[in-house]
Short mmCIF file of C-alpha atoms in Angstrom, two decimals:
data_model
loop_
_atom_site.label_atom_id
_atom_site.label_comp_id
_atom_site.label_asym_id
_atom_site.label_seq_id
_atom_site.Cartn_x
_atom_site.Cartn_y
_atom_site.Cartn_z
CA UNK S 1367 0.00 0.00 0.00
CA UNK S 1368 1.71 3.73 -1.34
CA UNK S 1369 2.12 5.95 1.51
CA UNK S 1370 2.15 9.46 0.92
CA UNK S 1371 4.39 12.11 3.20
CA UNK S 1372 4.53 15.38 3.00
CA UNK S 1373 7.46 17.17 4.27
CA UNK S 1374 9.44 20.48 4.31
CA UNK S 1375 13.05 19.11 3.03
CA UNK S 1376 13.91 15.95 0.90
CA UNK S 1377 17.37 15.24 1.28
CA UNK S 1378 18.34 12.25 -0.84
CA UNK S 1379 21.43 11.16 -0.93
CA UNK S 1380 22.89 10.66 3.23
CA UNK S 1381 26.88 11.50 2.54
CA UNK S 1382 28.60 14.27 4.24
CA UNK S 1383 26.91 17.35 2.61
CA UNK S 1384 23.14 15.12 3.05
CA UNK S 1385 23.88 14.39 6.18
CA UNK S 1386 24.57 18.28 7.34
CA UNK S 1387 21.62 19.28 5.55
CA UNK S 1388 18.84 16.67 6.98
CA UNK S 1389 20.57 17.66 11.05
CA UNK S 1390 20.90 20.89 10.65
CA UNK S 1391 17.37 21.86 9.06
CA UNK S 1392 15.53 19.44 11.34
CA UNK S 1393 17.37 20.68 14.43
CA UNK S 1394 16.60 23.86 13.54
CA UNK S 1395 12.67 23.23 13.16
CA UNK S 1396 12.06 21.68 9.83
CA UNK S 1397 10.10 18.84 8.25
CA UNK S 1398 13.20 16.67 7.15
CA UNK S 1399 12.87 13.51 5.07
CA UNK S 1400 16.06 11.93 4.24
CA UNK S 1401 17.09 9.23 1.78
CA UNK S 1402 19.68 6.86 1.32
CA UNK S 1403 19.97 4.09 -1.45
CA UNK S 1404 23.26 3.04 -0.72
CA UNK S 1405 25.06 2.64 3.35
CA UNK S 1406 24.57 5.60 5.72
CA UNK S 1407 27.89 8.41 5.92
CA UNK S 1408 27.59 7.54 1.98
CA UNK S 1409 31.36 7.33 0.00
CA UNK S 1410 33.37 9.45 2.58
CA UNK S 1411 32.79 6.97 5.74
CA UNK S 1412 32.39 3.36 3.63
CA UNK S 1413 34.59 3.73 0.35
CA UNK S 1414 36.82 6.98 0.73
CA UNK S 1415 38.14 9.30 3.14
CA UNK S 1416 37.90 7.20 6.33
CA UNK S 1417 39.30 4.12 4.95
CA UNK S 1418 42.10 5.51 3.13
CA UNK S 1419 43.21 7.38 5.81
CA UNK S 1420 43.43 4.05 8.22
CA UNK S 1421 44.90 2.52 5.23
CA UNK S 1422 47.44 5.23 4.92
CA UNK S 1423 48.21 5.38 8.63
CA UNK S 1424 48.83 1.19 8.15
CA UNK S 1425 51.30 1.79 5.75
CA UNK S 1426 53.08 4.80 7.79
CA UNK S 1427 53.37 2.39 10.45
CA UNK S 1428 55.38 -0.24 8.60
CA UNK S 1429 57.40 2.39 6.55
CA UNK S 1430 58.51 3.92 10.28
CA UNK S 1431 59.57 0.08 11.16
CA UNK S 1432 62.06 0.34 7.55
CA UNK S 1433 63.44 3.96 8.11
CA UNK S 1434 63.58 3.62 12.12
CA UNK S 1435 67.65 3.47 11.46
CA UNK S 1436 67.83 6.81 11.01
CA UNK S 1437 66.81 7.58 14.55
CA UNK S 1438 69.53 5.06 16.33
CA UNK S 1439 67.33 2.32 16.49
CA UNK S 1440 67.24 -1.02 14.45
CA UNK S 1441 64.91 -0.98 11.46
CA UNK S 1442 63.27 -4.17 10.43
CA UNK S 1443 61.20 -5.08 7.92
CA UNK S 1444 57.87 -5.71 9.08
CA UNK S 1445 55.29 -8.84 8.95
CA UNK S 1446 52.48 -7.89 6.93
CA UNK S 1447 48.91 -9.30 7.76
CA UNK S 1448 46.45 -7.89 5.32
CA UNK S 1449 43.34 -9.87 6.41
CA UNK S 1450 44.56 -8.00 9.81
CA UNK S 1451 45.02 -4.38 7.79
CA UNK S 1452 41.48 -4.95 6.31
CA UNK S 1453 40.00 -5.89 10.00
CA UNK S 1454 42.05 -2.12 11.53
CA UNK S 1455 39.97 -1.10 8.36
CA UNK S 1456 36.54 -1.96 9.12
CA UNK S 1457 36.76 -0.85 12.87
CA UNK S 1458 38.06 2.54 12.30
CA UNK S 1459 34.80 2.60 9.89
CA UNK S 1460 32.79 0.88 12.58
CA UNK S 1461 33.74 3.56 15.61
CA UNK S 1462 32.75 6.44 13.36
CA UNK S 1463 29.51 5.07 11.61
CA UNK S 1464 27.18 5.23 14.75
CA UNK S 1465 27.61 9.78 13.83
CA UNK S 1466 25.83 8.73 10.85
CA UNK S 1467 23.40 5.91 11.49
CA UNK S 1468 19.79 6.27 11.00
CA UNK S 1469 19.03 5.82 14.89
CA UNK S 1470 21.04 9.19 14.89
CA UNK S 1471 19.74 11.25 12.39
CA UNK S 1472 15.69 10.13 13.76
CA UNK S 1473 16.48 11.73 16.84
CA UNK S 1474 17.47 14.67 15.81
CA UNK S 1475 14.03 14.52 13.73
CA UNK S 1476 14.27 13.14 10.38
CA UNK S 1477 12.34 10.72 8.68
CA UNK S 1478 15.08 8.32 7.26
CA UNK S 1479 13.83 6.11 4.48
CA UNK S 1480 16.13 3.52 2.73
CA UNK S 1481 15.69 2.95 -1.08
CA UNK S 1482 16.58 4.45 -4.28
CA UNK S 1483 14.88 7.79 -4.53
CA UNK S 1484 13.21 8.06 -8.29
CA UNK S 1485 11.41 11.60 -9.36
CA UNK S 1486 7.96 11.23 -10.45
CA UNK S 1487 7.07 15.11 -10.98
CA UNK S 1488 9.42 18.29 -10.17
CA UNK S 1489 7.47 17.88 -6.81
CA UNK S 1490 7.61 14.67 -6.14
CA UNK S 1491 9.89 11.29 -5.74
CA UNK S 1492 9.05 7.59 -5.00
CA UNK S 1493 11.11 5.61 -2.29
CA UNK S 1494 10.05 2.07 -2.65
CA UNK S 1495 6.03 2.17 -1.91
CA UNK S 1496 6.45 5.67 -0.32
CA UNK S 1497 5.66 8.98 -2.18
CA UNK S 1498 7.25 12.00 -1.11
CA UNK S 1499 5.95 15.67 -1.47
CA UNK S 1500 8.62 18.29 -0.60
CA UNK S 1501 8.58 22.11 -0.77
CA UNK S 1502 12.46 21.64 -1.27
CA UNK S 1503 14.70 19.22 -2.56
CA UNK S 1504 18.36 18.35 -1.82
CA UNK S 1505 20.17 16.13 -4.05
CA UNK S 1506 23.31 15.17 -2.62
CA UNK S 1507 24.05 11.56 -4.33
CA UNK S 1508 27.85 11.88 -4.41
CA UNK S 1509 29.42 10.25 -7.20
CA UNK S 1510 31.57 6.67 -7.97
CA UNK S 1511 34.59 5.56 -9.85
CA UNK S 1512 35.36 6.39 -13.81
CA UNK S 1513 35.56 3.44 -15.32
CA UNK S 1514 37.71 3.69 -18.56
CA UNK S 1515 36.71 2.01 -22.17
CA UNK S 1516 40.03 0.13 -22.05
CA UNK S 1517 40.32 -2.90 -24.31
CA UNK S 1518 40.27 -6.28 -22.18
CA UNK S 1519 39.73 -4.15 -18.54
CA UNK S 1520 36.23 -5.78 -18.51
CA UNK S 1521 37.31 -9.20 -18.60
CA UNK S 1522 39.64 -9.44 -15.59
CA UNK S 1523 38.86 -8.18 -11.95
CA UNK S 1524 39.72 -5.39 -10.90
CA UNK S 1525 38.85 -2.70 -7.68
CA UNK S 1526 37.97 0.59 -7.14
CA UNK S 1527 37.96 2.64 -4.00
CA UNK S 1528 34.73 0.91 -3.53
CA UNK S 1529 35.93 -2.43 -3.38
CA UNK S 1530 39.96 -2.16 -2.76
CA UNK S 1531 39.61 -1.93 1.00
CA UNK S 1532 37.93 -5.02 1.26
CA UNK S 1533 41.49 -7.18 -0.05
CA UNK S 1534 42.51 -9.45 2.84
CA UNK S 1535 44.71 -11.32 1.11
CA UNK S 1536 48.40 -10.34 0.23
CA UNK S 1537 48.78 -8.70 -3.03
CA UNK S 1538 52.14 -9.28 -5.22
CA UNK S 1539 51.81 -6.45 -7.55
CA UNK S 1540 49.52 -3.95 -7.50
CA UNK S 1541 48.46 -1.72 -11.08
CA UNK S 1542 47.35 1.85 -10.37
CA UNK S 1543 45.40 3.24 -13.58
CA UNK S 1544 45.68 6.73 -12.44
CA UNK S 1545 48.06 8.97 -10.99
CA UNK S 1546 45.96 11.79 -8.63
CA UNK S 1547 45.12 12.09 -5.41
CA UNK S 1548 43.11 8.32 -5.15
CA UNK S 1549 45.56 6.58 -6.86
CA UNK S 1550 48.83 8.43 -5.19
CA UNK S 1551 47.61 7.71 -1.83
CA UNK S 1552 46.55 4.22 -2.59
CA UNK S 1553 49.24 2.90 -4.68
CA UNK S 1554 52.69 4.21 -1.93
CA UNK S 1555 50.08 2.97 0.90
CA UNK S 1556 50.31 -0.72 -0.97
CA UNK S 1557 53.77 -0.44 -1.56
CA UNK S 1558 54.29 0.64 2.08
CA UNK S 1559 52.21 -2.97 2.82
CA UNK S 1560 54.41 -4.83 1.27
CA UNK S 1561 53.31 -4.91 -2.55
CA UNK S 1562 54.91 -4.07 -5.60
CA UNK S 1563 53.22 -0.91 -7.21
CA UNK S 1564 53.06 0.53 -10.99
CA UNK S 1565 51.48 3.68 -11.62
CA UNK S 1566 49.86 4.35 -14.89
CA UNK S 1567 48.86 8.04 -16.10
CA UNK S 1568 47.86 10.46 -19.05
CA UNK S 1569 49.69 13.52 -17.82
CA UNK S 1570 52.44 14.15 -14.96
CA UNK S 1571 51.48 12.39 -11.13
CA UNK S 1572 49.47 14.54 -9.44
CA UNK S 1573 47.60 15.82 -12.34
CA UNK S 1574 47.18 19.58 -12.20
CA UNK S 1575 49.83 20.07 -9.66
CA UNK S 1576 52.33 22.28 -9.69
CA UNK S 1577 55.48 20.85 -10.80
CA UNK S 1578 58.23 21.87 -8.45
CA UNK S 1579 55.82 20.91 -5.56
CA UNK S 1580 55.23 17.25 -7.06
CA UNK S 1581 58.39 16.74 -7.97
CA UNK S 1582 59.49 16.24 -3.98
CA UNK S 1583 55.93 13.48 -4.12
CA UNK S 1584 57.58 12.24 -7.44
CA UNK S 1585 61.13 11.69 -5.46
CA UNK S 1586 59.62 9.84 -2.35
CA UNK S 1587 57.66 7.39 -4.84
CA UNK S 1588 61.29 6.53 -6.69
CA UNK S 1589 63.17 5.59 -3.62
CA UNK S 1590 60.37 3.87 -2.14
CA UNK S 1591 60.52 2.11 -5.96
CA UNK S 1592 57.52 2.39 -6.61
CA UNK S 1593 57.58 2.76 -10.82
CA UNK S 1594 55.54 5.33 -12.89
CA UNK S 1595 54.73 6.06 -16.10
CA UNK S 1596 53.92 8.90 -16.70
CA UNK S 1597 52.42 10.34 -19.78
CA UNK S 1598 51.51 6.65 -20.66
CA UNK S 1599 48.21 4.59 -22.02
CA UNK S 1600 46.91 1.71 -21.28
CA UNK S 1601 46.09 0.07 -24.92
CA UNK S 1602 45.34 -3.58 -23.89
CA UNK S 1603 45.29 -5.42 -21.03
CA UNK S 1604 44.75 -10.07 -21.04
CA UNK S 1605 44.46 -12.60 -18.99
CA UNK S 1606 46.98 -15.13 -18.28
CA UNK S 1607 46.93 -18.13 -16.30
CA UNK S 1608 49.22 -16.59 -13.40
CA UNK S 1609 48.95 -12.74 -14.02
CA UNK S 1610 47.27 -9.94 -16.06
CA UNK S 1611 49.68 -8.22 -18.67
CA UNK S 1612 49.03 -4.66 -19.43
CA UNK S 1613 50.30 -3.05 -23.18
CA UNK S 1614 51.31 0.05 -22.10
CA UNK S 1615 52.28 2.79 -25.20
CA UNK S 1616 54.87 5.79 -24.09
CA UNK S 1617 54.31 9.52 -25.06
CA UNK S 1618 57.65 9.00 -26.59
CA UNK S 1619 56.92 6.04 -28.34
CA UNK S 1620 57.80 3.41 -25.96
CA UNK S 1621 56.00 0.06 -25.84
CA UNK S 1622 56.04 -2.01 -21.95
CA UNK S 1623 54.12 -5.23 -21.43
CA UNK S 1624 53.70 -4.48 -17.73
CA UNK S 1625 53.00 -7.93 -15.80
CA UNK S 1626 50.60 -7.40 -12.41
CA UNK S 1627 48.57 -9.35 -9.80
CA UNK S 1628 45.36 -6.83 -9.47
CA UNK S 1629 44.31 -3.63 -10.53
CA UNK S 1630 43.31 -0.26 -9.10
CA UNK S 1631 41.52 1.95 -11.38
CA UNK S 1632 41.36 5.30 -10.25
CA UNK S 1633 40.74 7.59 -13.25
CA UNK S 1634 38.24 9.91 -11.83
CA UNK S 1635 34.86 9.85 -10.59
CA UNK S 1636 31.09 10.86 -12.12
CA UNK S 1637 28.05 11.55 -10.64
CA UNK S 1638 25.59 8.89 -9.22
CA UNK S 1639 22.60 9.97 -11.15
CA UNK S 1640 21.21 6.26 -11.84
CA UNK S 1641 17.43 5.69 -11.77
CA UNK S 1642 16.86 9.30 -10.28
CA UNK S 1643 15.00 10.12 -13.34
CA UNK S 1644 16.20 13.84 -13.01
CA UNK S 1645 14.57 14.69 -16.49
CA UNK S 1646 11.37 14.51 -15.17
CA UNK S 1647 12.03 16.87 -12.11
CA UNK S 1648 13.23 19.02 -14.53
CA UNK S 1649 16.60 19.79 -13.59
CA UNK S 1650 19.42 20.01 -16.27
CA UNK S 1651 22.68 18.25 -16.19
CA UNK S 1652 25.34 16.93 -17.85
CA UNK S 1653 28.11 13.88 -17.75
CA UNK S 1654 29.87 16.28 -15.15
CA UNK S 1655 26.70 16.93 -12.82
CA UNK S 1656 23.91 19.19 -12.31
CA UNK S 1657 23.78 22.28 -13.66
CA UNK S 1658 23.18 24.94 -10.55
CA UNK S 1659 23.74 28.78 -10.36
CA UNK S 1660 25.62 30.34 -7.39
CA UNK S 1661 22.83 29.67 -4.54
CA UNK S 1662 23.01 26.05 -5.79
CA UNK S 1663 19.59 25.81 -7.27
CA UNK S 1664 19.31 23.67 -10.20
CA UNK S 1665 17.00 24.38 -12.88
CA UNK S 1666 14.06 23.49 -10.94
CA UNK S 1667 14.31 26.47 -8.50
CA UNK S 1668 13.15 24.19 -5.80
CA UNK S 1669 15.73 21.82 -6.31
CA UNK S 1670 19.18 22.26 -4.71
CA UNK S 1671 21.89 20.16 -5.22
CA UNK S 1672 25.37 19.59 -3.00
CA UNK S 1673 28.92 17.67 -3.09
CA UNK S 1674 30.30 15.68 -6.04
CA UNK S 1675 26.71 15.67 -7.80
CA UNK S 1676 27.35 19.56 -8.62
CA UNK S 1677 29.97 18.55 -10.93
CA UNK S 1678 32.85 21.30 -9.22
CA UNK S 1679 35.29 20.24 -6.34
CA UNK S 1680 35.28 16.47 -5.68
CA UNK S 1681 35.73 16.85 -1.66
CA UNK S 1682 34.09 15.82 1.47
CA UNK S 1683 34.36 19.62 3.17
CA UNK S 1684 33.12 20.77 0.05
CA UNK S 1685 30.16 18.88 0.68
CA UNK S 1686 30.04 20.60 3.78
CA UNK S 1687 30.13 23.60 2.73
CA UNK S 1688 28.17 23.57 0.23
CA UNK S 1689 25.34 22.10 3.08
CA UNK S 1690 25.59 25.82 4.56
CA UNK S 1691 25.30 27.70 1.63
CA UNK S 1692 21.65 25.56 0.57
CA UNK S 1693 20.31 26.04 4.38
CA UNK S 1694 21.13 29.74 4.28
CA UNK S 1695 19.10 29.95 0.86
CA UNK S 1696 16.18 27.49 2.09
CA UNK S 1697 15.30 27.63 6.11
CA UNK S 1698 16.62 31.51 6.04
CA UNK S 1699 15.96 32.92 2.58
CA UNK S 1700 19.33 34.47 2.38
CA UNK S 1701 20.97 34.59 -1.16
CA UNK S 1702 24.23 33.07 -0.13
CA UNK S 1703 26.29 32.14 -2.99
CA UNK S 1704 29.49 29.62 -3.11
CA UNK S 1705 32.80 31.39 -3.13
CA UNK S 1706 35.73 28.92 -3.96
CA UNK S 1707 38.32 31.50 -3.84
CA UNK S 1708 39.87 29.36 -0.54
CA UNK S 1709 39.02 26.14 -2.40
CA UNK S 1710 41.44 24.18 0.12
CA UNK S 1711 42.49 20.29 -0.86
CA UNK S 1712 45.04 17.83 0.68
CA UNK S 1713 46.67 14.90 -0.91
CA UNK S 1714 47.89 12.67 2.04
CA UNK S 1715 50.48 10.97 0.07
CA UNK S 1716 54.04 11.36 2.04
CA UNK S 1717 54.88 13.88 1.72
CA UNK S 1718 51.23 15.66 2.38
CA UNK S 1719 50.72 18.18 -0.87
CA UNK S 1720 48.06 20.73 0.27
CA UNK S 1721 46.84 23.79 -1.15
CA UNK S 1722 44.42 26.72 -0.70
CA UNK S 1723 43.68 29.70 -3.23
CA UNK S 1724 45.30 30.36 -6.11
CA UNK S 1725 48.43 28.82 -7.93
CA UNK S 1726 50.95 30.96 -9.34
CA UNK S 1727 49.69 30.39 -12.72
CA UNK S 1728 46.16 31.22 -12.79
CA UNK S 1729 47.42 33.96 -9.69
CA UNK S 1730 49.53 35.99 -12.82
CA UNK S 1731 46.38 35.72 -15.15
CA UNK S 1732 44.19 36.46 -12.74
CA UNK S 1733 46.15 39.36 -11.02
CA UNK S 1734 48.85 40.24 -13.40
CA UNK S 1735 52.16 41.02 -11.46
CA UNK S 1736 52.11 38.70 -8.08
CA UNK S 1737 54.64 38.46 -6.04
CA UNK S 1738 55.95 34.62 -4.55
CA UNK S 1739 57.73 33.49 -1.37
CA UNK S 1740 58.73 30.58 -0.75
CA UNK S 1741 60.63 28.56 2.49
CA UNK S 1742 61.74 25.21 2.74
CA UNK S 1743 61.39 22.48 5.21
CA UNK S 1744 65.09 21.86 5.84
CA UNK S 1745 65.69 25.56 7.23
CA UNK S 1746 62.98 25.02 9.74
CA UNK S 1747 64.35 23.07 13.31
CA UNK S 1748 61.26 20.77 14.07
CA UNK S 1749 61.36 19.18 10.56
CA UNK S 1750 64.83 18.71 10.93
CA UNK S 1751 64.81 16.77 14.59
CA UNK S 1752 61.37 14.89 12.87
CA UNK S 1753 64.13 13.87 9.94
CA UNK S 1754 61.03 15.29 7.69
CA UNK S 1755 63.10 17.98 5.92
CA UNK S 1756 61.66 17.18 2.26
CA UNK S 1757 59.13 19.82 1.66
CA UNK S 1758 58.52 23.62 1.24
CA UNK S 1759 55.89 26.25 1.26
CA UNK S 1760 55.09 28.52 -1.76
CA UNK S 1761 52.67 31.89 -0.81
CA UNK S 1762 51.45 33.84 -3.59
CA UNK S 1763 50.20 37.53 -2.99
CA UNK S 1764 48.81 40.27 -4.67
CA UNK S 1765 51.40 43.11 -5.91
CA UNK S 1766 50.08 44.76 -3.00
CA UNK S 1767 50.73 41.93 -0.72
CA UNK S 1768 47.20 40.34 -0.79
CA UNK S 1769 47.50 36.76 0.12
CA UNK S 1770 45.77 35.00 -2.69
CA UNK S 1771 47.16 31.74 -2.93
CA UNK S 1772 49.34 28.64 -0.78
CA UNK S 1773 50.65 25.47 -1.53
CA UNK S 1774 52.95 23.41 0.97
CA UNK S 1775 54.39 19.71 0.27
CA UNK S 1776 55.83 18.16 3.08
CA UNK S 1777 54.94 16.12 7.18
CA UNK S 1778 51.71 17.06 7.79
CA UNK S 1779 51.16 19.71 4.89
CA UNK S 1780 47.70 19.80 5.14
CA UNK S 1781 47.76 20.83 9.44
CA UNK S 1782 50.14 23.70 8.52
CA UNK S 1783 47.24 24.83 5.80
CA UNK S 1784 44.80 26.70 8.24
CA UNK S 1785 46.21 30.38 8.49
CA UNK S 1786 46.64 30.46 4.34
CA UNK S 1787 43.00 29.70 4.16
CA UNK S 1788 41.80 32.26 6.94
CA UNK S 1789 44.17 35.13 5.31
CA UNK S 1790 42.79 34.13 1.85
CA UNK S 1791 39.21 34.13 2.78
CA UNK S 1792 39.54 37.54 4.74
CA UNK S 1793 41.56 39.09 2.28
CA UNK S 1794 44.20 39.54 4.64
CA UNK S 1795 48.28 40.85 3.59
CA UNK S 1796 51.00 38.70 4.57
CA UNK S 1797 52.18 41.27 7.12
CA UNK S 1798 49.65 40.09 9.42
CA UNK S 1799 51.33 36.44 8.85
CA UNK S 1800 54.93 37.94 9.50
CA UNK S 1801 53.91 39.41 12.40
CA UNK S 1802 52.36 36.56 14.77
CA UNK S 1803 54.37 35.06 17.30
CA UNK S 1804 55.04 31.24 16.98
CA UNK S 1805 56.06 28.51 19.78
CA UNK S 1806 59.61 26.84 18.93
CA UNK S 1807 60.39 24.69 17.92
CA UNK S 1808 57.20 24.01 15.52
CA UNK S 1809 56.41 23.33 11.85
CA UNK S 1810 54.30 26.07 12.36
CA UNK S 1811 57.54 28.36 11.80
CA UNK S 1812 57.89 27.55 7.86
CA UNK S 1813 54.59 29.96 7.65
CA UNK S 1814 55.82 33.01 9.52
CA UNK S 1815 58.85 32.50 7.83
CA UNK S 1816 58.02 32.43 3.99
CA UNK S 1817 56.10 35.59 4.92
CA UNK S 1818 59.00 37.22 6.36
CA UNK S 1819 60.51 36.41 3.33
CA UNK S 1820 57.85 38.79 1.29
CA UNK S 1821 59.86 41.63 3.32
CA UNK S 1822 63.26 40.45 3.32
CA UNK S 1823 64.38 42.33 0.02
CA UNK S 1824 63.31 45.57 1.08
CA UNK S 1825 64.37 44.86 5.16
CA UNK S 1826 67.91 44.42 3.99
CA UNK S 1827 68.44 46.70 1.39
CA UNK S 1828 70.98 49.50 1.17
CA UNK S 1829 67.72 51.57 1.51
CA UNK S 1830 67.15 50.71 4.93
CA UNK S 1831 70.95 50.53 5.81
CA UNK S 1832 70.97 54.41 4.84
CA UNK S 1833 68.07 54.74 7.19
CA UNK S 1834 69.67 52.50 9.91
CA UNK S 1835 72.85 54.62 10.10
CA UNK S 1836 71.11 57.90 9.79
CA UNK S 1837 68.45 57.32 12.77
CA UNK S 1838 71.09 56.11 15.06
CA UNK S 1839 73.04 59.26 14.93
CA UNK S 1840 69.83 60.62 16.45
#
């Protein structure tokens, strides 16, 4: 028998910018229905962020076992037990699910339905045997894994981030199709565990990023051996009785038959838009996501969509924020409007590559003559009694001295982000940086530092000597 509910809010889709929605509109008095096809905490908690980041600290844990030499104390190369790995896995998953389990989200309010949502009308979806009437709708049904047309992919097995944390057995050598952020962090955690790794890309690793920061990423990946190829295709890849052989075609012409044990593909990611039947809500969108305008409303004015499904930035805080912009707009009627000029991302490969802002190439379109400082890990004392001196910091600024952009590689890139971001988002100059007082010995220091450095020229010029000598005759 159809039931029929009529609510405030429709939320479908119960990842991390769903999730923020459905509690904070139904803690703050609204008529919240949420919906979730998939698992609760949707690809952040079960397929992305959480489990790579236990993976990752797995694979930290053995490589500090290798390297422990360096410190006076005997390194040795650790037993491996990846049924054991998986099971450290599931339970760092299993402590933080309960923030995101149904039981949760119905007491702060919300009607939680599980099913694939489906619209019927631009009013109206279908859950199952249930009907749902909304005054608004949130669609926030993240995205999944890019599979590529590659000739033979589809006839051995292979994993995505959806399925590769589930391997409890040993793997020989692992195949990375994919050298950005997923596949980075994946493919030196694997190698880290014990298993040969080959990285496979289009372009340079790291995609997009900026060269002279990947190139300290690229350096750690060599002596750890694992191998890339870059600027490489994939043409075939068989089956053979023992292993799957991948053709692999050069930019400069080179031809590798590339032996593995399993495969990682990690190309990219599109929206999860299956059997929501958007056409009929009326809400345009394209291979990349739904078309929205700066408040986030699709098409259908009364449809609002947040996270990967938008079709911008591919992260979890994006999500979040995005969750604040559409509750402004809906429970408050306040025009807010996305502003990605922080835009801040971390790759926790080792070293961490994080960035916020601008990068000094879209930074000299954008703003013409910038100006860029830059300080290095191996001048600042913590990094060096951490034996983490492979890094820097790279601060871009306005001619006036506008902070507009930051990008650090190095131990724990992504904790030394925070200031870059605030100065960024409140148009702050890099004065105010210079001038803060920082405990020592931190990693904190390589910020105040590269901002000193926007001064240096002028402190110490003959300018200022002139000055100097002249006021102290005073």
């Amino acid at each position: 028998m159809t039931e029929t509910i009529m609510t405030d809010l429709c939320v479908i889709g119960a990842g991390s910018g769903g999730l923020s929605i459905a509690a904070g509109a139904a803690q703050m008095g609204a008529k919240v229905v949420l919906i979730e096809k998939h698992k609760m905490g949707g690809d952040c908690l079960n397929y992305g962020c959480v489990p790579s980041k236990a993976l990752i600290k797995a694979g930290h844990v053995a490589q500090t076992l290798r390297e422990a030499g360096k410190f006076g104390i005997k390194a040795v190369e650790p037993e491996i037990d990846m049924a054991k790995v998986e099971a450290h896995i599931k339970d760092v998953i299993a402590g933080i699910a309960p923030n995101d389990s149904v039981e949760r989200f119905e007491s702060f309010g919300c009607q939680v339905l599980l099913g694939g949502a489906s619209f019927v009308d631009t009013k109206t979806v279908k859950v199952n045997d249930t009907i749902v009437k909304a005054r608004y709708f949130i669609v926030s049904v993240g995205s999944h894994a890019f599979v590529p047309g590659i000739p033979g992919l589809d006839t051995v097995k292979y994993y995505t981030n959806e399925t590769i944390f589930d391997v409890k057995e040993k793997i020989d050598h692992l195949l990375v199709i994919g050298g950005g952020p997923i596949g980075s962090e994946i493919a030196q955690s694997y190698r880290r565990l014990g298993a040969r790794v080959s990285i496979v890309m289009h372009s340079q690793l790291m995609g997009r990023g900026e060269s002279e920061m990947v190139e300290f990423i690229r350096d750690r990946f060599n002596k750890e051996k694992i191998a890339l190829y870059e600027y490489t295709e994939i043409k075939k890849i068989e089956k053979s009785k023992s292993d799957i052989h991948a053709e692999l075609h050069v930019k400069n012409g080179e031809q590798i038959e590339l032996k593995c044990s399993h495969i990682l593909v990690a190309t990219g990611r599109v929206p999860s838009f299956e059997g929501l039947n958007l056409e009929k809500a009326g809400v345009k969108y394209n291979r990349r996501g739904i078309e929205t305008d700066a408040r986030l409303r699709s098409s259908n004015k009364r449809i609002f969509a947040a996270g990967d499904c938008v079709g911008g930035p591919q992260f979890t805080h994006i999500a979040g924020y995005h969750a604040g912009i559409i509750i402004r707009n809906i429970l408050f009627k306040l025009p807010a409007k996305v502003d990605y000029r922080t835009l801040p991302w971390v790759t926790y490969t080792d070293p961490e590559y994080a960035h916020t802002g601008y990068n000094e190439a879209d930074a000299s379109i954008k703003f013409g003559k910038i100006n860029v400082v830059k300080w290095y890990f191996e001048e600042n004392d913590r990094a060096c009694t951490e034996r983490e001196k492979d890094g820097m910091i790279k601060v871009i600024t306005t001619k006036k001295g506008v902070v507009v952009g930051c990008s650090i590689v190095g131990w724990h890139a992504g904790e030394l982000l925070a200031p870059w971001i605030l100065a960024i988002q409140e148009k702050m100059k890099i004065g105010k940086v210079a001038s803060i007082i920082i405990p020592y010995p931190t990693m904190s220091e390589i910020s105040k530092r590269a901002a000193g450095q926007y001064f240096t020229k002028a402190l110490f010029s003959n300018r200022t000597k002139r000055i100097v000598r002249l006021l102290l005759r005073l």
